[in-house]
PDB file of C-alpha atoms in Angstrom:
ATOM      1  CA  UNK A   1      59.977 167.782  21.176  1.00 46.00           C
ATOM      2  CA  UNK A   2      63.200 168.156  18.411  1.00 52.00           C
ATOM      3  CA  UNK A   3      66.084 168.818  20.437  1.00 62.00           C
ATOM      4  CA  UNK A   4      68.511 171.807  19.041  1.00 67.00           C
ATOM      5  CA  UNK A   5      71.636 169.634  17.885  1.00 69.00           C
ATOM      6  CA  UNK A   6      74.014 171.419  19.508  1.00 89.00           C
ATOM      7  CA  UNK A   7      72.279 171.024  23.172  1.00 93.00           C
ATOM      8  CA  UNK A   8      72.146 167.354  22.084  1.00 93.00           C
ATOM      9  CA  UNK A   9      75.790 167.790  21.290  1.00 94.00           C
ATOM     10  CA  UNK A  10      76.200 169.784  25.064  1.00 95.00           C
ATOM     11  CA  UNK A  11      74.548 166.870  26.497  1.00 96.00           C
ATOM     12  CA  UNK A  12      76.820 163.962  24.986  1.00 96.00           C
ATOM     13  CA  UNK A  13      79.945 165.408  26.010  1.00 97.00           C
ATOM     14  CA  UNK A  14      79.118 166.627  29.317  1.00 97.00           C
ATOM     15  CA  UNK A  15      77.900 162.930  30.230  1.00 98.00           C
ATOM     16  CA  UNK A  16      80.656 161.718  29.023  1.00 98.00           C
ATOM     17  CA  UNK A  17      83.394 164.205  30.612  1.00 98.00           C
ATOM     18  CA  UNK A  18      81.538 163.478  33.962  1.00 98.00           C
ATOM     19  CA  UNK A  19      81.929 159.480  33.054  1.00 98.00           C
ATOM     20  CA  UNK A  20      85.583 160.204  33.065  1.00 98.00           C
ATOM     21  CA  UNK A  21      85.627 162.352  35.877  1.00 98.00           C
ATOM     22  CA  UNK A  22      83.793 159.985  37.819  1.00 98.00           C
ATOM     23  CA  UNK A  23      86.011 157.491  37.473  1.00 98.00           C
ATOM     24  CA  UNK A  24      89.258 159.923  38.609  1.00 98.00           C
ATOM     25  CA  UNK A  25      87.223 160.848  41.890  1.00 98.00           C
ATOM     26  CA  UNK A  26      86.087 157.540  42.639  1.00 98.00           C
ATOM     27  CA  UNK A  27      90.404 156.474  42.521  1.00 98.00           C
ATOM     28  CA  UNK A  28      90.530 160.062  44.885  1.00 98.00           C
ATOM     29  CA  UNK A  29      88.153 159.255  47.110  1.00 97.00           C
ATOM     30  CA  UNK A  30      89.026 155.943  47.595  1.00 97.00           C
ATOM     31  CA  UNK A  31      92.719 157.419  48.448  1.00 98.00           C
ATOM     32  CA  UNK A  32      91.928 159.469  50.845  1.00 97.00           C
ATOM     33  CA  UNK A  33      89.601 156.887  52.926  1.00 97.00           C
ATOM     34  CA  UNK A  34      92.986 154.657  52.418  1.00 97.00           C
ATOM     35  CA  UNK A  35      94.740 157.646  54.441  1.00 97.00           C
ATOM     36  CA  UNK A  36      92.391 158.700  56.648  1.00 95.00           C
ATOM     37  CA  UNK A  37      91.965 157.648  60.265  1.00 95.00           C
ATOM     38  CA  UNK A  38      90.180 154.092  60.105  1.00 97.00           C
ATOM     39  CA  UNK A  39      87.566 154.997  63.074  1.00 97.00           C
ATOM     40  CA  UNK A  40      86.431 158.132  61.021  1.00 97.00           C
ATOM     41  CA  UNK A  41      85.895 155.490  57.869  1.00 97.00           C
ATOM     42  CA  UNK A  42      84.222 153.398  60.509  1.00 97.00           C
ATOM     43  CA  UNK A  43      82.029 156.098  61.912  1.00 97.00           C
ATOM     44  CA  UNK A  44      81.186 156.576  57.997  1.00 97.00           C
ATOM     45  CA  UNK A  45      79.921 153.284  57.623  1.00 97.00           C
ATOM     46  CA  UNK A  46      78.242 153.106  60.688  1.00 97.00           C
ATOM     47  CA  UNK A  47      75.913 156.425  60.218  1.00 98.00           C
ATOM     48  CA  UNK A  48      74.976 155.347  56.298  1.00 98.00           C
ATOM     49  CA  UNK A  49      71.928 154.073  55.831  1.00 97.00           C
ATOM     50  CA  UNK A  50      71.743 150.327  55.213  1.00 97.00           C
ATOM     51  CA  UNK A  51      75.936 150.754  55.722  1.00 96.00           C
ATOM     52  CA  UNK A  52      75.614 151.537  52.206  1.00 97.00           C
ATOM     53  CA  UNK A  53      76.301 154.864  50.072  1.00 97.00           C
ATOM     54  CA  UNK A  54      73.392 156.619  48.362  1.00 97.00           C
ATOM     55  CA  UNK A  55      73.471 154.900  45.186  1.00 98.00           C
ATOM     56  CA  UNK A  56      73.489 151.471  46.210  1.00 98.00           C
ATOM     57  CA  UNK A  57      70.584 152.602  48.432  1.00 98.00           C
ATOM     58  CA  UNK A  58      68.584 153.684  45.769  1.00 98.00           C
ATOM     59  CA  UNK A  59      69.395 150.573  43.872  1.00 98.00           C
ATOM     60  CA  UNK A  60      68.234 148.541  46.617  1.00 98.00           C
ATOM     61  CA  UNK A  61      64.780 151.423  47.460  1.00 98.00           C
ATOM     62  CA  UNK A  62      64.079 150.124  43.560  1.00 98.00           C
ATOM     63  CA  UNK A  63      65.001 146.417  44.329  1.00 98.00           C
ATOM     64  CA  UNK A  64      62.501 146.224  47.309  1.00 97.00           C
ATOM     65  CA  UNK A  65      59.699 148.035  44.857  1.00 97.00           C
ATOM     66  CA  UNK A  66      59.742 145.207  42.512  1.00 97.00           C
ATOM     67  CA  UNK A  67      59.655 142.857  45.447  1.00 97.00           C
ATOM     68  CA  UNK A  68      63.635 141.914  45.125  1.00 97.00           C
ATOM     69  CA  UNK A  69      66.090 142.127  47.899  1.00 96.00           C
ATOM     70  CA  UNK A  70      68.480 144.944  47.822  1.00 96.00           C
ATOM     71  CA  UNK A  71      71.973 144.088  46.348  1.00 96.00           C
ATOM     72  CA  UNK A  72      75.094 144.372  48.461  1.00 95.00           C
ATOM     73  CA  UNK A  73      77.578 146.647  48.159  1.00 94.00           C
ATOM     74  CA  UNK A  74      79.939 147.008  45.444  1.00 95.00           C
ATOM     75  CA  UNK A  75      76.905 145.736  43.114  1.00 97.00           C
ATOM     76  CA  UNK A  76      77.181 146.726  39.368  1.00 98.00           C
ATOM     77  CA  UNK A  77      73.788 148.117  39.616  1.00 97.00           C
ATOM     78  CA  UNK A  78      75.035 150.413  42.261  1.00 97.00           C
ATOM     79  CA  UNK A  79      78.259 151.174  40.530  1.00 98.00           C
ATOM     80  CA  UNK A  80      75.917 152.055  37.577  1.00 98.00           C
ATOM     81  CA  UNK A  81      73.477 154.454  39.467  1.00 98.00           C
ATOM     82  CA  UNK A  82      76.566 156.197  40.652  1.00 98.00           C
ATOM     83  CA  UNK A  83      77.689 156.895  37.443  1.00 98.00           C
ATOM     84  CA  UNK A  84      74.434 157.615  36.442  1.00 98.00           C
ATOM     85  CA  UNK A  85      74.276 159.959  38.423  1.00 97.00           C
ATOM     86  CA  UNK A  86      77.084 162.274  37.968  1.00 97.00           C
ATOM     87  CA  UNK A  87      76.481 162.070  34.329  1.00 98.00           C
ATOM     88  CA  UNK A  88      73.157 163.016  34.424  1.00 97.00           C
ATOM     89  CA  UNK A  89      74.110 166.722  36.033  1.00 96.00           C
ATOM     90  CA  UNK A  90      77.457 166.848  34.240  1.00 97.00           C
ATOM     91  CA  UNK A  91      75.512 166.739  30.979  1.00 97.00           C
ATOM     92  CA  UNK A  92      73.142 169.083  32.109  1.00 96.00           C
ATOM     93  CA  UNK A  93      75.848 171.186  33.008  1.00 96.00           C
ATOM     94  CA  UNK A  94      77.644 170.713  29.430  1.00 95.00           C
ATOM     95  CA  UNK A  95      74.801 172.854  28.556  1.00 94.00           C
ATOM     96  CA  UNK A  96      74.902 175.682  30.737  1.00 92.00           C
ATOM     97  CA  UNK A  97      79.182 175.737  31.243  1.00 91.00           C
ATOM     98  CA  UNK A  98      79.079 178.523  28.949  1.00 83.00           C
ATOM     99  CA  UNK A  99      76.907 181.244  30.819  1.00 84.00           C
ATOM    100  CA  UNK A 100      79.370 180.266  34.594  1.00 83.00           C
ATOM    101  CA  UNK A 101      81.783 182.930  34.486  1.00 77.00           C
ATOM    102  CA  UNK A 102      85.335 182.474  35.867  1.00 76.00           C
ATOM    103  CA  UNK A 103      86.514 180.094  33.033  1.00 78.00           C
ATOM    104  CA  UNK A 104      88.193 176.603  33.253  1.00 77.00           C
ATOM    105  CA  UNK A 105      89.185 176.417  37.197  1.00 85.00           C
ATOM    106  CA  UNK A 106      86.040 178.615  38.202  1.00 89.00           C
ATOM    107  CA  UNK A 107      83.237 176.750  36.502  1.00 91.00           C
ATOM    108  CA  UNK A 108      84.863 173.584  37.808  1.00 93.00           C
ATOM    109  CA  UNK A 109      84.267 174.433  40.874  1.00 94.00           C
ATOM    110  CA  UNK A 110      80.418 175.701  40.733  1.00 93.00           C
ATOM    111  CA  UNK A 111      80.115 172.460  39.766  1.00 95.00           C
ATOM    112  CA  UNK A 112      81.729 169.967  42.281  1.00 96.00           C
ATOM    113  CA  UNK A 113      80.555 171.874  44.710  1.00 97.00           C
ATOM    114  CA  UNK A 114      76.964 172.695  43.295  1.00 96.00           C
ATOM    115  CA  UNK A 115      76.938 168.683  43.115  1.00 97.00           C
ATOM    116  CA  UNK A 116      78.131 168.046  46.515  1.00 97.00           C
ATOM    117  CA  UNK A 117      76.062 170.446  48.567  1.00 97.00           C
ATOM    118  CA  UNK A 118      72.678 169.619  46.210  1.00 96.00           C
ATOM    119  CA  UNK A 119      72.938 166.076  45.918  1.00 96.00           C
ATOM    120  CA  UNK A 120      75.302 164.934  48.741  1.00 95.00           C
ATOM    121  CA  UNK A 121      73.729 167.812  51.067  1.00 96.00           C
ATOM    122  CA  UNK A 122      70.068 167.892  50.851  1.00 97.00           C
ATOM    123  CA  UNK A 123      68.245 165.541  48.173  1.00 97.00           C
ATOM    124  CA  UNK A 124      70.389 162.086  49.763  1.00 98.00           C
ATOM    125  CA  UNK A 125      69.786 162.757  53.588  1.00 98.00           C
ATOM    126  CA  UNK A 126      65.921 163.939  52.615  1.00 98.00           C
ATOM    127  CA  UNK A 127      65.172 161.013  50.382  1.00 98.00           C
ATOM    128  CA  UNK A 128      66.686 158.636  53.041  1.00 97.00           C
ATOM    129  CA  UNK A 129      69.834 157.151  51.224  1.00 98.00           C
ATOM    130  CA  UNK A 130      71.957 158.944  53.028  1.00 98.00           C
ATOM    131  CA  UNK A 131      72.242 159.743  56.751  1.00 98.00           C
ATOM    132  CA  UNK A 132      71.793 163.409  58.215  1.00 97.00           C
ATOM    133  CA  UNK A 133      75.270 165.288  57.164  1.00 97.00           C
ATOM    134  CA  UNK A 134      75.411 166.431  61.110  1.00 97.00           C
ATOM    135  CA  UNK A 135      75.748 162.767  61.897  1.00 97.00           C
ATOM    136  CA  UNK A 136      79.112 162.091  59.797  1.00 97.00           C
ATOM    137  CA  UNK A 137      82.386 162.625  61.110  1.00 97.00           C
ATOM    138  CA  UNK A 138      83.902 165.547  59.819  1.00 97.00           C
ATOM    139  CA  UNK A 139      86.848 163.197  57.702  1.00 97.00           C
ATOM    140  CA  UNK A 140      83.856 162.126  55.527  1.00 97.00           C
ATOM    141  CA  UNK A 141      82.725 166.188  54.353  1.00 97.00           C
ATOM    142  CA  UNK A 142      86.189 166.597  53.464  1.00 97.00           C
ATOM    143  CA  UNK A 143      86.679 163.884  51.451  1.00 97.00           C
ATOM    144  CA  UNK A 144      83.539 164.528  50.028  1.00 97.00           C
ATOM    145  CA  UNK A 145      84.350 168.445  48.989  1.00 98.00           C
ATOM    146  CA  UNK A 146      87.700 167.296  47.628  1.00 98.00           C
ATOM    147  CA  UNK A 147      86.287 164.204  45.366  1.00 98.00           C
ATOM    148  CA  UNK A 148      83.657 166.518  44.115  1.00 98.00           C
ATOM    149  CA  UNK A 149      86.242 169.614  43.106  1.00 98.00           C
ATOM    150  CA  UNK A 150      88.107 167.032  41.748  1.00 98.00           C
ATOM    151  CA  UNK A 151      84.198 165.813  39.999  1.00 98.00           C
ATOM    152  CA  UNK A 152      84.227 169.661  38.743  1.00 97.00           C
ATOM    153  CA  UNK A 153      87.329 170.212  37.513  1.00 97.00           C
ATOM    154  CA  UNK A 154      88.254 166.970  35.747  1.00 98.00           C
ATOM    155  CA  UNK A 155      84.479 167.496  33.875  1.00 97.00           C
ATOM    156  CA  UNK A 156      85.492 170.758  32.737  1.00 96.00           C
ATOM    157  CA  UNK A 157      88.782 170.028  31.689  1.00 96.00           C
ATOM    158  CA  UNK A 158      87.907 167.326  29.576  1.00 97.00           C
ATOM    159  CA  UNK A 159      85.078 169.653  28.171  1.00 96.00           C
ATOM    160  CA  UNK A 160      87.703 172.365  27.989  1.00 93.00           C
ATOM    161  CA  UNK A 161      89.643 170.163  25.795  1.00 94.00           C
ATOM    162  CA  UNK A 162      87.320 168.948  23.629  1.00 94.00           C
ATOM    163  CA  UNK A 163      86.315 172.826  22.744  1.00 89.00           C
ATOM    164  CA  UNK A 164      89.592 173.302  21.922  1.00 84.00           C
ATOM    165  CA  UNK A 165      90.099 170.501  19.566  1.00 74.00           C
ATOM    166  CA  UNK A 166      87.090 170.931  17.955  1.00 68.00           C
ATOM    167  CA  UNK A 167      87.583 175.224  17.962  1.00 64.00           C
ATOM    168  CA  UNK A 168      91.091 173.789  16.186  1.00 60.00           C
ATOM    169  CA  UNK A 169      89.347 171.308  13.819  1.00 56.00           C
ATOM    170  CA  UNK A 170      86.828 173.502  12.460  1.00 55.00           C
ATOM    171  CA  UNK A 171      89.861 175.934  11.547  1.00 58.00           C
ATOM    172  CA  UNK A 172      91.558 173.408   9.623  1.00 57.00           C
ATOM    173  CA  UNK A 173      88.282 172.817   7.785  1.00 58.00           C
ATOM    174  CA  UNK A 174      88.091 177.005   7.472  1.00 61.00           C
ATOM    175  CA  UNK A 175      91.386 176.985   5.791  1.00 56.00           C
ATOM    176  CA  UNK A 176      91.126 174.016   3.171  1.00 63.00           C
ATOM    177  CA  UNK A 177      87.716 175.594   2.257  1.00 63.00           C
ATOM    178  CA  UNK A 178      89.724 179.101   1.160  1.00 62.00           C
TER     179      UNK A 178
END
């Protein structure tokens, strides 16, 4: 299947907005559990699965597939698969940005939360790498909302800019061509 270069293009940059917006929500999240009340973090760790978050968990599902033993947390291979994962529906959504109304601000935030109630929500608790959401304190939905806007809005600001660079590159071209 030939992929239409600009959905290639959509693809690239939306992986690559959500590896940089991954990183600022990681430094946010990691904030806030710094600030919070230190039972609720507790209660957090407790409740997880394995005491570990859903992408070292699914590191360590494929470890014990291949007959390895799952990796402790931080692990580079978990680090990885969380990455991995935001980028994978950030550059999905660097394809389909355009068609969310309610520019910059709005479409940032279909996102972080379309990521935190889909993945965070429903596919981790279901697929067993993360606990029921009933059974976390309260502390650790918040956090999780706020590092997810913060998910969707750094994405589409970085996307944002990069449209308006290249919008402001390809008029520079316009005009040396005339």
């Amino acid at each position: 299947m030939k992929m239409n270069g600009t959905v290639a293009a959509d693809l690239a940059k939306g992986a690559a907005a959500g590896a940089a917006a991954t990183w600022v929500m990681d430094r946010v999240d990691w904030y806030m559990v710094e600030h919070e009340d230190p039972e609720a973090w507790r209660r957090t760790q407790h409740v997880r699965p394995n005491g570990k978050d859903p992408a070292h968990n699914m590191v360590g599902a494929m470890a014990k597939a291949v007959g390895r033993a799952p990796p402790a947390q931080p692990h580079p291979a978990g680090i990885a698969m969380h990455y991995a994962l935001a980028m994978s529906s950030t550059a999905v959504y660097g394809t389909m940005r355009r068609h969310i109304p309610d520019g910059v601000i709005g479409r940032g935030l279909v996102l972080g939360l379309g990521i935190l109630a889909i993945e965070d929500e429903l596919i981790n608790p279901a697929l067993g790498f993360a606990a029921p959401p009933r059974r976390y304190p309260w502390q650790a939905h918040a956090r999780g909302l706020v590092a997810h806007l913060v998910l969707g809005l750094v994405t589409e600001a970085v996307l944002s800019a990069v449209d308006s660079r290249t919008r402001s590159s390809s008029r520079r071209q316009e005009a040396r061509r005339r």
